[in-house]
Amino acid sequence: MLLPRIFNCLNQCRSISSTTAGITKIHRSVYARTYNPTVVVLPDGSTFNIPYHEPRKIIRLPLDLNTLPEEERKVRMDRRKPMKKIRVYEEVDDSFSSQKYIKMLKKK
């Protein structure tokens, strides 16, 4: 009689903390402030749907550059660099002569 009580007490005195939490289903009938379906695209191309807190359609996870061949890694790193702005300098060819128009301003 004492033994079953001890086992029941051991089962009920379970400590729950953030270290013991796992990834599970949200056990609610209504998901508060989540947007369904949001598609998560993994680097290998596979996809799955998740409820997400922002209204987004697709989330692409970044690709690990260490797994790529050297040529493709260089191409992707070059694309990440900021583009240099092209400056256009205009040369003003000013051949305006005010002497040409002074005679029109003089009153006779």
Tab-separated table of N, CA and C in Angstrom:
chain	number	residue	atom	x	y	z
A	1	MET	N	0.816	-1.179	0.000
A	1	MET	CA	0.000	0.000	0.000
A	1	MET	C	0.874	1.263	0.000
A	2	LEU	N	1.947	1.228	0.698
A	2	LEU	CA	2.856	2.368	0.743
A	2	LEU	C	3.640	2.507	-0.564
A	3	LEU	N	3.960	1.395	-1.164
A	3	LEU	CA	4.744	1.407	-2.401
A	3	LEU	C	4.030	2.098	-3.563
A	4	PRO	N	2.742	1.876	-3.830
A	4	PRO	CA	2.077	2.613	-4.910
A	4	PRO	C	2.020	4.106	-4.666
A	5	ARG	N	1.896	4.524	-3.423
A	5	ARG	CA	1.874	5.962	-3.129
A	5	ARG	C	3.221	6.610	-3.453
A	6	ILE	N	4.300	5.903	-3.157
A	6	ILE	CA	5.633	6.441	-3.455
A	6	ILE	C	5.815	6.583	-4.961
A	7	PHE	N	5.380	5.596	-5.733
A	7	PHE	CA	5.504	5.672	-7.188
A	7	PHE	C	4.660	6.797	-7.769
A	8	ASN	N	3.450	6.995	-7.216
A	8	ASN	CA	2.608	8.100	-7.679
A	8	ASN	C	3.252	9.444	-7.373
A	9	CYS	N	3.864	9.559	-6.224
A	9	CYS	CA	4.526	10.810	-5.849
A	9	CYS	C	5.716	11.079	-6.765
A	10	LEU	N	6.457	10.043	-7.093
A	10	LEU	CA	7.611	10.218	-7.983
A	10	LEU	C	7.173	10.645	-9.382
A	11	ASN	N	6.074	10.110	-9.849
A	11	ASN	CA	5.578	10.477	-11.173
A	11	ASN	C	5.048	11.905	-11.207
A	12	GLN	N	4.448	12.368	-10.114
A	12	GLN	CA	3.863	13.698	-10.091
A	12	GLN	C	4.888	14.784	-9.805
A	13	CYS	N	5.990	14.488	-9.172
A	13	CYS	CA	6.995	15.479	-8.792
A	13	CYS	C	8.040	15.638	-9.896
A	14	ARG	N	7.610	15.789	-11.059
A	14	ARG	CA	8.507	15.932	-12.201
A	14	ARG	C	8.804	17.404	-12.407
A	15	SER	N	10.066	17.757	-12.555
A	15	SER	CA	10.417	19.168	-12.753
A	15	SER	C	10.457	19.474	-14.250
A	16	ILE	N	9.747	20.500	-14.633
A	16	ILE	CA	9.701	20.918	-16.028
A	16	ILE	C	10.448	22.241	-16.133
A	17	SER	N	11.408	22.288	-17.027
A	17	SER	CA	12.167	23.522	-17.224
A	17	SER	C	12.395	23.720	-18.720
A	18	SER	N	13.085	24.795	-19.052
A	18	SER	CA	13.335	25.077	-20.465
A	18	SER	C	14.325	24.089	-21.066
A	19	THR	N	15.119	23.427	-20.238
A	19	THR	CA	16.080	22.464	-20.774
A	19	THR	C	15.417	21.154	-21.157
A	20	THR	N	14.230	20.885	-20.630
A	20	THR	CA	13.550	19.642	-20.958
A	20	THR	C	12.482	19.827	-22.023
A	21	ALA	N	12.315	21.048	-22.509
A	21	ALA	CA	11.277	21.293	-23.508
A	21	ALA	C	11.704	20.713	-24.850
A	22	GLY	N	10.752	20.278	-25.614
A	22	GLY	CA	11.028	19.739	-26.940
A	22	GLY	C	10.194	20.437	-27.984
A	23	ILE	N	10.452	20.117	-29.230
A	23	ILE	CA	9.681	20.703	-30.324
A	23	ILE	C	8.464	19.822	-30.543
A	24	THR	N	7.300	20.371	-30.283
A	24	THR	CA	6.068	19.610	-30.423
A	24	THR	C	5.020	20.469	-31.106
A	25	LYS	N	3.854	19.921	-31.230
A	25	LYS	CA	2.715	20.635	-31.795
A	25	LYS	C	2.187	21.641	-30.775
A	26	ILE	N	1.699	22.772	-31.251
A	26	ILE	CA	1.045	23.734	-30.370
A	26	ILE	C	-0.344	23.190	-30.057
A	27	HIS	N	-0.629	22.957	-28.787
A	27	HIS	CA	-1.880	22.310	-28.397
A	27	HIS	C	-2.962	23.342	-28.119
A	28	ARG	N	-3.334	24.084	-29.141
A	28	ARG	CA	-4.412	25.065	-29.039
A	28	ARG	C	-5.311	24.912	-30.252
A	29	SER	N	-6.578	25.179	-30.046
A	29	SER	CA	-7.491	25.091	-31.186
A	29	SER	C	-7.351	26.316	-32.083
A	30	VAL	N	-6.988	27.476	-31.497
A	30	VAL	CA	-6.787	28.699	-32.267
A	30	VAL	C	-5.360	29.167	-32.014
A	31	TYR	N	-4.596	29.333	-33.100
A	31	TYR	CA	-3.224	29.803	-32.961
A	31	TYR	C	-3.242	31.323	-32.865
A	32	ALA	N	-2.828	31.849	-31.753
A	32	ALA	CA	-2.875	33.290	-31.528
A	32	ALA	C	-1.777	33.992	-32.318
A	33	ARG	N	-2.183	34.905	-33.200
A	33	ARG	CA	-1.279	35.746	-33.975
A	33	ARG	C	-0.217	34.970	-34.740
A	34	THR	N	-0.613	33.933	-35.413
A	34	THR	CA	0.303	33.224	-36.307
A	34	THR	C	-0.304	33.195	-37.691
A	35	TYR	N	0.552	33.167	-38.686
A	35	TYR	CA	0.124	33.178	-40.078
A	35	TYR	C	0.473	31.835	-40.696
A	36	ASN	N	-0.556	31.181	-41.234
A	36	ASN	CA	-0.373	29.877	-41.850
A	36	ASN	C	-0.677	29.973	-43.324
A	37	PRO	N	-0.144	29.252	-44.215
A	37	PRO	CA	1.107	28.530	-44.050
A	37	PRO	C	2.288	29.402	-44.476
A	38	THR	N	3.342	29.340	-43.741
A	38	THR	CA	4.604	29.962	-44.124
A	38	THR	C	5.524	28.826	-44.529
A	39	VAL	N	6.087	28.910	-45.722
A	39	VAL	CA	6.915	27.840	-46.257
A	39	VAL	C	8.374	28.124	-45.915
A	40	VAL	N	9.025	27.158	-45.284
A	40	VAL	CA	10.459	27.253	-44.993
A	40	VAL	C	11.186	26.411	-46.030
A	41	VAL	N	12.142	27.038	-46.733
A	41	VAL	CA	12.909	26.342	-47.763
A	41	VAL	C	14.311	26.104	-47.222
A	42	LEU	N	14.690	24.846	-47.113
A	42	LEU	CA	16.023	24.490	-46.640
A	42	LEU	C	17.037	24.656	-47.769
A	43	PRO	N	18.332	24.709	-47.458
A	43	PRO	CA	19.344	24.892	-48.511
A	43	PRO	C	19.364	23.788	-49.561
A	44	ASP	N	18.924	22.574	-49.208
A	44	ASP	CA	18.915	21.497	-50.198
A	44	ASP	C	17.678	21.526	-51.088
A	45	GLY	N	16.744	22.453	-50.839
A	45	GLY	CA	15.562	22.601	-51.685
A	45	GLY	C	14.298	22.021	-51.090
A	46	SER	N	14.393	21.268	-50.003
A	46	SER	CA	13.200	20.700	-49.390
A	46	SER	C	12.435	21.783	-48.636
A	47	THR	N	11.120	21.605	-48.530
A	47	THR	CA	10.258	22.615	-47.921
A	47	THR	C	9.347	21.981	-46.877
A	48	PHE	N	8.902	22.808	-45.930
A	48	PHE	CA	7.867	22.404	-44.983
A	48	PHE	C	7.140	23.650	-44.513
A	49	ASN	N	5.911	23.466	-44.023
A	49	ASN	CA	5.057	24.570	-43.587
A	49	ASN	C	5.136	24.738	-42.078
A	50	ILE	N	5.137	26.014	-41.642
A	50	ILE	CA	5.139	26.315	-40.216
A	50	ILE	C	4.190	27.475	-39.956
A	51	PRO	N	3.652	27.592	-38.733
A	51	PRO	CA	2.967	28.830	-38.349
A	51	PRO	C	4.028	29.855	-37.967
A	52	TYR	N	3.912	31.085	-38.470
A	52	TYR	CA	4.933	32.104	-38.239
A	52	TYR	C	4.282	33.358	-37.703
A	53	HIS	N	4.997	34.117	-36.893
A	53	HIS	CA	4.413	35.278	-36.226
A	53	HIS	C	4.343	36.511	-37.112
A	54	GLU	N	4.961	36.506	-38.300
A	54	GLU	CA	4.884	37.626	-39.241
A	54	GLU	C	4.228	37.146	-40.527
A	55	PRO	N	3.536	38.028	-41.246
A	55	PRO	CA	2.878	37.601	-42.494
A	55	PRO	C	3.888	37.458	-43.630
A	56	ARG	N	4.518	36.306	-43.720
A	56	ARG	CA	5.481	36.031	-44.781
A	56	ARG	C	5.054	34.761	-45.494
A	57	LYS	N	5.349	34.698	-46.788
A	57	LYS	CA	5.000	33.503	-47.552
A	57	LYS	C	6.129	32.483	-47.534
A	58	ILE	N	7.370	32.950	-47.797
A	58	ILE	CA	8.502	32.041	-47.929
A	58	ILE	C	9.652	32.537	-47.062
A	59	ILE	N	10.300	31.612	-46.365
A	59	ILE	CA	11.521	31.903	-45.618
A	59	ILE	C	12.596	30.973	-46.169
A	60	ARG	N	13.655	31.559	-46.725
A	60	ARG	CA	14.757	30.753	-47.250
A	60	ARG	C	15.889	30.747	-46.232
A	61	LEU	N	16.307	29.566	-45.838
A	61	LEU	CA	17.421	29.452	-44.906
A	61	LEU	C	18.734	29.592	-45.673
A	62	PRO	N	19.761	30.177	-45.058
A	62	PRO	CA	21.009	30.429	-45.777
A	62	PRO	C	21.761	29.146	-46.096
A	63	LEU	N	22.547	29.224	-47.150
A	63	LEU	CA	23.339	28.095	-47.614
A	63	LEU	C	24.690	28.116	-46.924
A	64	ASP	N	25.181	26.956	-46.519
A	64	ASP	CA	26.503	26.869	-45.902
A	64	ASP	C	27.549	26.918	-47.008
A	65	LEU	N	28.346	27.986	-47.028
A	65	LEU	CA	29.326	28.174	-48.097
A	65	LEU	C	30.492	27.201	-47.999
A	66	ASN	N	30.709	26.608	-46.837
A	66	ASN	CA	31.820	25.664	-46.685
A	66	ASN	C	31.571	24.361	-47.425
A	67	THR	N	30.325	24.061	-47.757
A	67	THR	CA	30.012	22.819	-48.457
A	67	THR	C	30.090	22.963	-49.970
A	68	LEU	N	30.258	24.185	-50.474
A	68	LEU	CA	30.284	24.424	-51.915
A	68	LEU	C	31.688	24.237	-52.475
A	69	PRO	N	31.793	23.971	-53.788
A	69	PRO	CA	33.111	23.961	-54.428
A	69	PRO	C	33.714	25.367	-54.439
A	70	GLU	N	35.030	25.440	-54.610
A	70	GLU	CA	35.753	26.710	-54.507
A	70	GLU	C	35.276	27.741	-55.528
A	71	GLU	N	35.009	27.324	-56.760
A	71	GLU	CA	34.574	28.262	-57.810
A	71	GLU	C	33.223	28.882	-57.473
A	72	GLU	N	32.278	28.034	-57.077
A	72	GLU	CA	30.941	28.533	-56.770
A	72	GLU	C	30.954	29.400	-55.510
A	73	ARG	N	31.816	29.065	-54.551
A	73	ARG	CA	31.939	29.874	-53.344
A	73	ARG	C	32.433	31.281	-53.680
A	74	LYS	N	33.412	31.380	-54.584
A	74	LYS	CA	33.931	32.697	-54.980
A	74	LYS	C	32.865	33.518	-55.688
A	75	VAL	N	32.077	32.867	-56.548
A	75	VAL	CA	31.011	33.572	-57.268
A	75	VAL	C	29.982	34.111	-56.286
A	76	ARG	N	29.582	33.310	-55.306
A	76	ARG	CA	28.585	33.752	-54.327
A	76	ARG	C	29.131	34.845	-53.413
A	77	MET	N	30.400	34.768	-53.053
A	77	MET	CA	31.003	35.809	-52.220
A	77	MET	C	31.125	37.123	-52.990
A	78	ASP	N	31.399	37.046	-54.297
A	78	ASP	CA	31.463	38.264	-55.113
A	78	ASP	C	30.096	38.918	-55.229
A	79	ARG	N	29.034	38.115	-55.281
A	79	ARG	CA	27.684	38.671	-55.353
A	79	ARG	C	27.288	39.372	-54.058
A	80	ARG	N	27.848	38.946	-52.934
A	80	ARG	CA	27.512	39.550	-51.647
A	80	ARG	C	28.176	40.904	-51.449
A	81	LYS	N	29.265	41.147	-52.150
A	81	LYS	CA	29.966	42.415	-51.982
A	81	LYS	C	29.106	43.546	-52.523
A	82	PRO	N	29.165	44.712	-51.893
A	82	PRO	CA	28.354	45.833	-52.385
A	82	PRO	C	28.848	46.315	-53.742
A	83	MET	N	27.895	46.712	-54.559
A	83	MET	CA	28.226	47.219	-55.888
A	83	MET	C	28.857	48.599	-55.749
A	84	LYS	N	29.852	48.868	-56.582
A	84	LYS	CA	30.474	50.186	-56.575
A	84	LYS	C	29.617	51.127	-57.395
A	85	LYS	N	29.410	52.304	-56.857
A	85	LYS	CA	28.609	53.289	-57.563
A	85	LYS	C	29.451	53.915	-58.666
A	86	ILE	N	28.841	54.054	-59.813
A	86	ILE	CA	29.519	54.665	-60.949
A	86	ILE	C	29.233	56.150	-60.912
A	87	ARG	N	30.294	56.934	-60.869
A	87	ARG	CA	30.134	58.381	-60.864
A	87	ARG	C	30.279	58.902	-62.283
A	88	VAL	N	29.348	59.729	-62.648
A	88	VAL	CA	29.370	60.335	-63.977
A	88	VAL	C	29.715	61.801	-63.796
A	89	TYR	N	30.821	62.192	-64.372
A	89	TYR	CA	31.239	63.587	-64.315
A	89	TYR	C	30.894	64.246	-65.635
A	90	GLU	N	30.119	65.297	-65.543
A	90	GLU	CA	29.746	66.024	-66.752
A	90	GLU	C	30.706	67.188	-66.946
A	91	GLU	N	31.215	67.273	-68.131
A	91	GLU	CA	32.071	68.406	-68.455
A	91	GLU	C	31.195	69.478	-69.081
A	92	VAL	N	31.187	70.615	-68.460
A	92	VAL	CA	30.369	71.713	-68.953
A	92	VAL	C	31.218	72.508	-69.935
A	93	ASP	N	30.805	72.476	-71.175
A	93	ASP	CA	31.524	73.223	-72.206
A	93	ASP	C	30.832	74.573	-72.343
A	94	ASP	N	31.322	75.525	-71.594
A	94	ASP	CA	30.679	76.830	-71.528
A	94	ASP	C	31.347	77.785	-72.510
A	95	SER	N	30.657	78.070	-73.574
A	95	SER	CA	31.190	79.021	-74.565
A	95	SER	C	30.312	80.272	-74.621
A	96	PHE	N	29.699	80.576	-73.509
A	96	PHE	CA	28.816	81.727	-73.451
A	96	PHE	C	29.640	83.006	-73.342
A	97	SER	N	29.309	83.957	-74.164
A	97	SER	CA	29.992	85.247	-74.138
A	97	SER	C	28.950	86.331	-73.889
A	98	SER	N	29.126	87.047	-72.785
A	98	SER	CA	28.172	88.106	-72.459
A	98	SER	C	28.324	89.321	-73.379
A	99	GLN	N	29.480	89.507	-73.957
A	99	GLN	CA	29.717	90.643	-74.861
A	99	GLN	C	28.815	90.567	-76.093
A	100	LYS	N	28.464	89.393	-76.437
A	100	LYS	CA	27.628	89.193	-77.612
A	100	LYS	C	26.221	89.762	-77.399
A	101	TYR	N	25.752	89.780	-76.157
A	101	TYR	CA	24.386	90.201	-75.869
A	101	TYR	C	24.300	91.592	-75.229
A	102	ILE	N	25.410	92.226	-74.949
A	102	ILE	CA	25.390	93.558	-74.329
A	102	ILE	C	24.770	94.589	-75.260
A	103	LYS	N	25.010	94.461	-76.519
A	103	LYS	CA	24.462	95.439	-77.461
A	103	LYS	C	22.933	95.414	-77.493
A	104	MET	N	22.328	94.298	-77.126
A	104	MET	CA	20.874	94.234	-77.086
A	104	MET	C	20.314	94.935	-75.852
A	105	LEU	N	21.104	95.079	-74.817
A	105	LEU	CA	20.645	95.703	-73.588
A	105	LEU	C	20.757	97.225	-73.621
A	106	LYS	N	21.629	97.749	-74.426
A	106	LYS	CA	21.826	99.201	-74.481
A	106	LYS	C	20.639	99.861	-75.153
A	107	LYS	N	20.214	100.952	-74.537
A	107	LYS	CA	19.114	101.700	-75.122
A	107	LYS	C	19.687	102.767	-76.034
A	108	LYS	N	19.009	103.031	-77.077
A	108	LYS	CA	19.475	104.025	-78.034
A	108	LYS	C	18.842	105.341	-77.843
